[in-house]
């Protein structure tokens, strides 16, 4: 009887082990992987536009300026005192800018000595106007624009400039070509007191 019970228990134990082993085997079998949808095709970024070199300005109307000029300037409120200047024009190697350097001599009514300024002139084909950007001694600067030469004249509007002393505004400057070797420039400015003062400059090519 005892042996029979042992046999029954052994049989049940083996059956239990088999049952457990079957369960473990069933659990260790990996589940089927879920279906994976196809990855979307890669989208290429839009192609950036190609920007060609901008056209070079046509400086043919300005070529006569190339070289050095000796100038004399007077101001209406300074009587007969004359300021002497030397202006030298040159083309930049890349053909996009004309540069001119102005050296103005000392005058009695200014605390500073010789003043030097450098202007860079180019043509904006989008805005269809000439641009003049200048920087100079003692923090001076300026930004002027012009529509170009017409009947021997070119008008430069002083869009932005450094207020100097009691000057509050400027009418700009009108340059007149007398010949390939002579220029006359006139302009005017207004003071804090509301007075309009005319200035004039005559230049001869050296």
PDB file of C-alpha atoms in Angstrom:
ATOM      1  CA  UNK A   1       0.000   0.000   0.000  1.00  0.00           C
ATOM      2  CA  UNK A   2       2.814   2.304   0.895  1.00  0.00           C
ATOM      3  CA  UNK A   3       4.629   1.552  -2.334  1.00  0.00           C
ATOM      4  CA  UNK A   4       1.456   2.205  -4.285  1.00  0.00           C
ATOM      5  CA  UNK A   5       1.069   5.618  -2.662  1.00  0.00           C
ATOM      6  CA  UNK A   6       4.702   6.396  -3.413  1.00  0.00           C
ATOM      7  CA  UNK A   7       4.151   5.389  -7.061  1.00  0.00           C
ATOM      8  CA  UNK A   8       1.042   7.551  -7.293  1.00  0.00           C
ATOM      9  CA  UNK A   9       2.856  10.524  -5.744  1.00  0.00           C
ATOM     10  CA  UNK A  10       5.830  10.023  -8.072  1.00  0.00           C
ATOM     11  CA  UNK A  11       3.529   9.825 -11.039  1.00  0.00           C
ATOM     12  CA  UNK A  12       1.722  12.989  -9.973  1.00  0.00           C
ATOM     13  CA  UNK A  13       5.075  14.760  -9.403  1.00  0.00           C
ATOM     14  CA  UNK A  14       6.318  13.805 -12.845  1.00  0.00           C
ATOM     15  CA  UNK A  15       3.010  14.893 -14.354  1.00  0.00           C
ATOM     16  CA  UNK A  16       3.292  18.192 -12.520  1.00  0.00           C
ATOM     17  CA  UNK A  17       6.892  18.675 -13.736  1.00  0.00           C
ATOM     18  CA  UNK A  18       5.833  17.891 -17.293  1.00  0.00           C
ATOM     19  CA  UNK A  19       2.904  20.278 -16.973  1.00  0.00           C
ATOM     20  CA  UNK A  20       5.177  23.006 -15.626  1.00  0.00           C
ATOM     21  CA  UNK A  21       7.807  22.296 -18.219  1.00  0.00           C
ATOM     22  CA  UNK A  22       5.215  22.577 -20.927  1.00  0.00           C
ATOM     23  CA  UNK A  23       4.060  25.891 -19.511  1.00  0.00           C
ATOM     24  CA  UNK A  24       7.614  27.205 -19.259  1.00  0.00           C
ATOM     25  CA  UNK A  25       8.349  26.112 -22.816  1.00  0.00           C
ATOM     26  CA  UNK A  26       5.154  27.722 -23.988  1.00  0.00           C
ATOM     27  CA  UNK A  27       6.124  30.949 -22.196  1.00  0.00           C
ATOM     28  CA  UNK A  28       9.696  30.960 -23.546  1.00  0.00           C
ATOM     29  CA  UNK A  29       8.513  30.744 -27.121  1.00  0.00           C
ATOM     30  CA  UNK A  30       8.627  34.333 -28.505  1.00  0.00           C
ATOM     31  CA  UNK A  31       5.359  35.776 -29.635  1.00  0.00           C
ATOM     32  CA  UNK A  32       5.015  36.559 -33.271  1.00  0.00           C
ATOM     33  CA  UNK A  33       6.241  40.108 -34.037  1.00  0.00           C
ATOM     34  CA  UNK A  34       3.497  42.553 -34.975  1.00  0.00           C
ATOM     35  CA  UNK A  35       3.335  43.519 -38.598  1.00  0.00           C
ATOM     36  CA  UNK A  36       5.474  46.603 -39.344  1.00  0.00           C
ATOM     37  CA  UNK A  37       4.145  49.058 -41.871  1.00  0.00           C
ATOM     38  CA  UNK A  38       6.520  50.183 -44.603  1.00  0.00           C
ATOM     39  CA  UNK A  39       8.601  53.277 -43.654  1.00  0.00           C
ATOM     40  CA  UNK A  40       7.572  56.420 -45.519  1.00  0.00           C
ATOM     41  CA  UNK A  41       9.884  57.457 -48.320  1.00  0.00           C
ATOM     42  CA  UNK A  42      12.447  60.083 -47.313  1.00  0.00           C
ATOM     43  CA  UNK A  43      11.491  63.613 -48.405  1.00  0.00           C
ATOM     44  CA  UNK A  44      14.390  65.628 -49.842  1.00  0.00           C
ATOM     45  CA  UNK A  45      14.577  69.292 -48.705  1.00  0.00           C
ATOM     46  CA  UNK A  46      13.788  71.869 -51.374  1.00  0.00           C
ATOM     47  CA  UNK A  47      16.788  72.807 -53.432  1.00  0.00           C
ATOM     48  CA  UNK A  48      18.198  76.206 -52.480  1.00  0.00           C
ATOM     49  CA  UNK A  49      18.194  78.747 -55.317  1.00  0.00           C
ATOM     50  CA  UNK A  50      21.451  79.637 -57.035  1.00  0.00           C
ATOM     51  CA  UNK A  51      22.485  83.247 -56.738  1.00  0.00           C
ATOM     52  CA  UNK A  52      24.708  84.458 -59.574  1.00  0.00           C
ATOM     53  CA  UNK A  53      27.186  87.294 -59.202  1.00  0.00           C
ATOM     54  CA  UNK A  54      25.390  90.661 -59.087  1.00  0.00           C
ATOM     55  CA  UNK A  55      25.987  92.872 -62.108  1.00  0.00           C
ATOM     56  CA  UNK A  56      28.820  95.368 -61.779  1.00  0.00           C
ATOM     57  CA  UNK A  57      27.803  99.031 -61.768  1.00  0.00           C
ATOM     58  CA  UNK A  58      28.271 101.004 -64.957  1.00  0.00           C
ATOM     59  CA  UNK A  59      30.763 103.650 -63.872  1.00  0.00           C
ATOM     60  CA  UNK A  60      31.172 105.112 -67.355  1.00  0.00           C
ATOM     61  CA  UNK A  61      29.508 108.381 -66.272  1.00  0.00           C
ATOM     62  CA  UNK A  62      31.967 108.630 -63.372  1.00  0.00           C
ATOM     63  CA  UNK A  63      35.220 107.737 -65.128  1.00  0.00           C
ATOM     64  CA  UNK A  64      36.230 111.368 -65.664  1.00  0.00           C
ATOM     65  CA  UNK A  65      36.494 111.710 -61.863  1.00  0.00           C
ATOM     66  CA  UNK A  66      39.376 109.210 -61.594  1.00  0.00           C
ATOM     67  CA  UNK A  67      42.544 110.908 -60.440  1.00  0.00           C
ATOM     68  CA  UNK A  68      43.271 113.782 -58.073  1.00  0.00           C
ATOM     69  CA  UNK A  69      41.479 117.112 -57.756  1.00  0.00           C
ATOM     70  CA  UNK A  70      42.470 120.348 -56.041  1.00  0.00           C
ATOM     71  CA  UNK A  71      39.469 122.069 -54.483  1.00  0.00           C
ATOM     72  CA  UNK A  72      38.624 125.334 -52.741  1.00  0.00           C
ATOM     73  CA  UNK A  73      35.535 125.611 -50.540  1.00  0.00           C
ATOM     74  CA  UNK A  74      33.769 128.585 -48.986  1.00  0.00           C
ATOM     75  CA  UNK A  75      30.908 128.909 -46.518  1.00  0.00           C
ATOM     76  CA  UNK A  76      28.484 131.817 -46.596  1.00  0.00           C
ATOM     77  CA  UNK A  77      28.759 132.484 -42.871  1.00  0.00           C
ATOM     78  CA  UNK A  78      32.569 132.318 -42.836  1.00  0.00           C
ATOM     79  CA  UNK A  79      33.139 135.319 -45.050  1.00  0.00           C
ATOM     80  CA  UNK A  80      36.035 135.052 -47.472  1.00  0.00           C
ATOM     81  CA  UNK A  81      37.951 132.325 -45.637  1.00  0.00           C
ATOM     82  CA  UNK A  82      38.770 129.467 -48.018  1.00  0.00           C
ATOM     83  CA  UNK A  83      39.286 125.835 -47.095  1.00  0.00           C
ATOM     84  CA  UNK A  84      41.621 123.882 -49.368  1.00  0.00           C
ATOM     85  CA  UNK A  85      40.982 120.237 -50.117  1.00  0.00           C
ATOM     86  CA  UNK A  86      42.500 117.422 -52.170  1.00  0.00           C
ATOM     87  CA  UNK A  87      40.182 114.685 -53.453  1.00  0.00           C
ATOM     88  CA  UNK A  88      41.512 111.505 -55.053  1.00  0.00           C
ATOM     89  CA  UNK A  89      39.236 109.060 -56.905  1.00  0.00           C
ATOM     90  CA  UNK A  90      40.119 105.441 -57.694  1.00  0.00           C
ATOM     91  CA  UNK A  91      38.360 102.228 -58.738  1.00  0.00           C
ATOM     92  CA  UNK A  92      38.372  99.152 -56.567  1.00  0.00           C
ATOM     93  CA  UNK A  93      39.899  96.047 -58.228  1.00  0.00           C
ATOM     94  CA  UNK A  94      36.627  94.085 -58.172  1.00  0.00           C
ATOM     95  CA  UNK A  95      34.812  96.833 -60.101  1.00  0.00           C
ATOM     96  CA  UNK A  96      31.941  97.188 -57.629  1.00  0.00           C
ATOM     97  CA  UNK A  97      33.046 100.380 -55.877  1.00  0.00           C
ATOM     98  CA  UNK A  98      34.631 103.702 -56.661  1.00  0.00           C
ATOM     99  CA  UNK A  99      36.516 105.136 -53.711  1.00  0.00           C
ATOM    100  CA  UNK A 100      37.503 108.720 -53.101  1.00  0.00           C
ATOM    101  CA  UNK A 101      39.589 110.115 -50.274  1.00  0.00           C
ATOM    102  CA  UNK A 102      39.184 113.748 -49.209  1.00  0.00           C
ATOM    103  CA  UNK A 103      41.831 115.610 -47.224  1.00  0.00           C
ATOM    104  CA  UNK A 104      40.577 118.966 -45.958  1.00  0.00           C
ATOM    105  CA  UNK A 105      42.998 121.539 -44.560  1.00  0.00           C
ATOM    106  CA  UNK A 106      42.557 123.286 -41.231  1.00  0.00           C
ATOM    107  CA  UNK A 107      40.367 126.391 -40.954  1.00  0.00           C
ATOM    108  CA  UNK A 108      40.282 129.024 -38.217  1.00  0.00           C
ATOM    109  CA  UNK A 109      36.780 128.169 -37.030  1.00  0.00           C
ATOM    110  CA  UNK A 110      37.524 124.487 -36.339  1.00  0.00           C
ATOM    111  CA  UNK A 111      39.314 123.090 -33.281  1.00  0.00           C
ATOM    112  CA  UNK A 112      40.658 120.134 -35.293  1.00  0.00           C
ATOM    113  CA  UNK A 113      43.435 120.103 -37.864  1.00  0.00           C
ATOM    114  CA  UNK A 114      43.471 118.308 -41.190  1.00  0.00           C
ATOM    115  CA  UNK A 115      40.388 116.148 -41.675  1.00  0.00           C
ATOM    116  CA  UNK A 116      40.330 113.012 -43.838  1.00  0.00           C
ATOM    117  CA  UNK A 117      37.277 111.136 -45.076  1.00  0.00           C
ATOM    118  CA  UNK A 118      36.814 108.106 -47.323  1.00  0.00           C
ATOM    119  CA  UNK A 119      33.729 107.607 -49.489  1.00  0.00           C
ATOM    120  CA  UNK A 120      32.625 104.376 -51.157  1.00  0.00           C
ATOM    121  CA  UNK A 121      30.333 104.804 -54.149  1.00  0.00           C
ATOM    122  CA  UNK A 122      28.339 102.051 -55.854  1.00  0.00           C
ATOM    123  CA  UNK A 123      25.073 101.545 -57.741  1.00  0.00           C
ATOM    124  CA  UNK A 124      22.137  99.631 -56.265  1.00  0.00           C
ATOM    125  CA  UNK A 125      20.504  97.950 -59.267  1.00  0.00           C
ATOM    126  CA  UNK A 126      17.439  96.967 -57.208  1.00  0.00           C
ATOM    127  CA  UNK A 127      16.745 100.443 -55.824  1.00  0.00           C
ATOM    128  CA  UNK A 128      18.061 101.990 -59.089  1.00  0.00           C
ATOM    129  CA  UNK A 129      20.094 104.666 -57.383  1.00  0.00           C
ATOM    130  CA  UNK A 130      23.681 105.522 -56.554  1.00  0.00           C
ATOM    131  CA  UNK A 131      24.880 105.025 -52.980  1.00  0.00           C
ATOM    132  CA  UNK A 132      27.658 106.930 -51.199  1.00  0.00           C
ATOM    133  CA  UNK A 133      28.803 105.726 -47.767  1.00  0.00           C
ATOM    134  CA  UNK A 134      31.484 107.757 -45.998  1.00  0.00           C
ATOM    135  CA  UNK A 135      33.523 107.576 -42.800  1.00  0.00           C
ATOM    136  CA  UNK A 136      36.054 110.087 -41.610  1.00  0.00           C
ATOM    137  CA  UNK A 137      38.138 111.626 -38.877  1.00  0.00           C
ATOM    138  CA  UNK A 138      36.730 112.262 -35.407  1.00  0.00           C
ATOM    139  CA  UNK A 139      33.800 109.888 -35.852  1.00  0.00           C
ATOM    140  CA  UNK A 140      32.276 111.578 -38.884  1.00  0.00           C
ATOM    141  CA  UNK A 141      30.053 109.548 -41.200  1.00  0.00           C
ATOM    142  CA  UNK A 142      27.493 109.991 -43.936  1.00  0.00           C
ATOM    143  CA  UNK A 143      25.084 108.171 -46.217  1.00  0.00           C
ATOM    144  CA  UNK A 144      23.910 109.781 -49.446  1.00  0.00           C
ATOM    145  CA  UNK A 145      21.891 108.662 -52.446  1.00  0.00           C
ATOM    146  CA  UNK A 146      21.456 109.958 -55.970  1.00  0.00           C
ATOM    147  CA  UNK A 147      19.481 109.098 -59.093  1.00  0.00           C
ATOM    148  CA  UNK A 148      22.589 109.785 -61.191  1.00  0.00           C
ATOM    149  CA  UNK A 149      23.803 112.287 -63.734  1.00  0.00           C
ATOM    150  CA  UNK A 150      21.364 114.330 -65.776  1.00  0.00           C
ATOM    151  CA  UNK A 151      22.327 117.149 -68.129  1.00  0.00           C
ATOM    152  CA  UNK A 152      25.744 117.488 -66.515  1.00  0.00           C
ATOM    153  CA  UNK A 153      24.439 117.559 -62.927  1.00  0.00           C
ATOM    154  CA  UNK A 154      24.226 115.015 -60.136  1.00  0.00           C
ATOM    155  CA  UNK A 155      22.264 115.687 -56.949  1.00  0.00           C
ATOM    156  CA  UNK A 156      23.280 113.876 -53.765  1.00  0.00           C
ATOM    157  CA  UNK A 157      20.785 113.844 -50.911  1.00  0.00           C
ATOM    158  CA  UNK A 158      22.281 113.585 -47.425  1.00  0.00           C
ATOM    159  CA  UNK A 159      20.052 110.813 -46.100  1.00  0.00           C
ATOM    160  CA  UNK A 160      22.098 110.494 -42.910  1.00  0.00           C
ATOM    161  CA  UNK A 161      25.052 112.448 -41.561  1.00  0.00           C
ATOM    162  CA  UNK A 162      26.735 113.403 -38.317  1.00  0.00           C
ATOM    163  CA  UNK A 163      25.429 116.657 -36.927  1.00  0.00           C
ATOM    164  CA  UNK A 164      28.389 118.996 -36.640  1.00  0.00           C
ATOM    165  CA  UNK A 165      28.381 121.973 -34.300  1.00  0.00           C
ATOM    166  CA  UNK A 166      25.093 123.838 -34.723  1.00  0.00           C
ATOM    167  CA  UNK A 167      24.143 122.201 -38.046  1.00  0.00           C
ATOM    168  CA  UNK A 168      20.723 120.549 -37.839  1.00  0.00           C
ATOM    169  CA  UNK A 169      19.938 119.632 -41.454  1.00  0.00           C
ATOM    170  CA  UNK A 170      21.388 119.636 -44.955  1.00  0.00           C
ATOM    171  CA  UNK A 171      19.860 120.171 -48.383  1.00  0.00           C
ATOM    172  CA  UNK A 172      22.344 117.820 -49.969  1.00  0.00           C
ATOM    173  CA  UNK A 173      24.826 118.781 -52.679  1.00  0.00           C
ATOM    174  CA  UNK A 174      24.528 119.502 -56.377  1.00  0.00           C
ATOM    175  CA  UNK A 175      27.624 118.738 -58.432  1.00  0.00           C
ATOM    176  CA  UNK A 176      27.942 120.320 -61.871  1.00  0.00           C
ATOM    177  CA  UNK A 177      30.392 119.068 -64.456  1.00  0.00           C
ATOM    178  CA  UNK A 178      31.878 122.087 -66.221  1.00  0.00           C
ATOM    179  CA  UNK A 179      34.347 119.906 -68.112  1.00  0.00           C
ATOM    180  CA  UNK A 180      36.319 116.706 -67.594  1.00  0.00           C
ATOM    181  CA  UNK A 181      38.744 118.790 -65.540  1.00  0.00           C
ATOM    182  CA  UNK A 182      36.492 121.157 -63.618  1.00  0.00           C
ATOM    183  CA  UNK A 183      33.622 120.657 -61.152  1.00  0.00           C
ATOM    184  CA  UNK A 184      31.472 122.997 -59.086  1.00  0.00           C
ATOM    185  CA  UNK A 185      29.550 121.748 -56.054  1.00  0.00           C
ATOM    186  CA  UNK A 186      26.955 123.775 -54.146  1.00  0.00           C
ATOM    187  CA  UNK A 187      24.800 122.999 -51.135  1.00  0.00           C
ATOM    188  CA  UNK A 188      23.281 124.480 -48.007  1.00  0.00           C
ATOM    189  CA  UNK A 189      22.648 123.665 -44.376  1.00  0.00           C
ATOM    190  CA  UNK A 190      20.416 124.950 -41.598  1.00  0.00           C
ATOM    191  CA  UNK A 191      21.600 125.889 -38.095  1.00  0.00           C
ATOM    192  CA  UNK A 192      19.920 125.656 -34.702  1.00  0.00           C
ATOM    193  CA  UNK A 193      18.995 129.331 -35.089  1.00  0.00           C
ATOM    194  CA  UNK A 194      17.092 128.475 -38.267  1.00  0.00           C
ATOM    195  CA  UNK A 195      19.530 130.216 -40.608  1.00  0.00           C
ATOM    196  CA  UNK A 196      20.194 128.792 -44.065  1.00  0.00           C
ATOM    197  CA  UNK A 197      23.846 128.934 -45.064  1.00  0.00           C
ATOM    198  CA  UNK A 198      25.090 128.209 -48.563  1.00  0.00           C
ATOM    199  CA  UNK A 199      28.415 126.523 -49.302  1.00  0.00           C
ATOM    200  CA  UNK A 200      30.306 126.228 -52.585  1.00  0.00           C
ATOM    201  CA  UNK A 201      33.287 124.271 -53.797  1.00  0.00           C
ATOM    202  CA  UNK A 202      35.285 124.465 -57.014  1.00  0.00           C
ATOM    203  CA  UNK A 203      37.564 121.594 -58.049  1.00  0.00           C
ATOM    204  CA  UNK A 204      40.171 121.399 -60.787  1.00  0.00           C
ATOM    205  CA  UNK A 205      41.867 118.181 -61.845  1.00  0.00           C
ATOM    206  CA  UNK A 206      45.551 118.062 -61.009  1.00  0.00           C
TER     207      UNK A 206
END
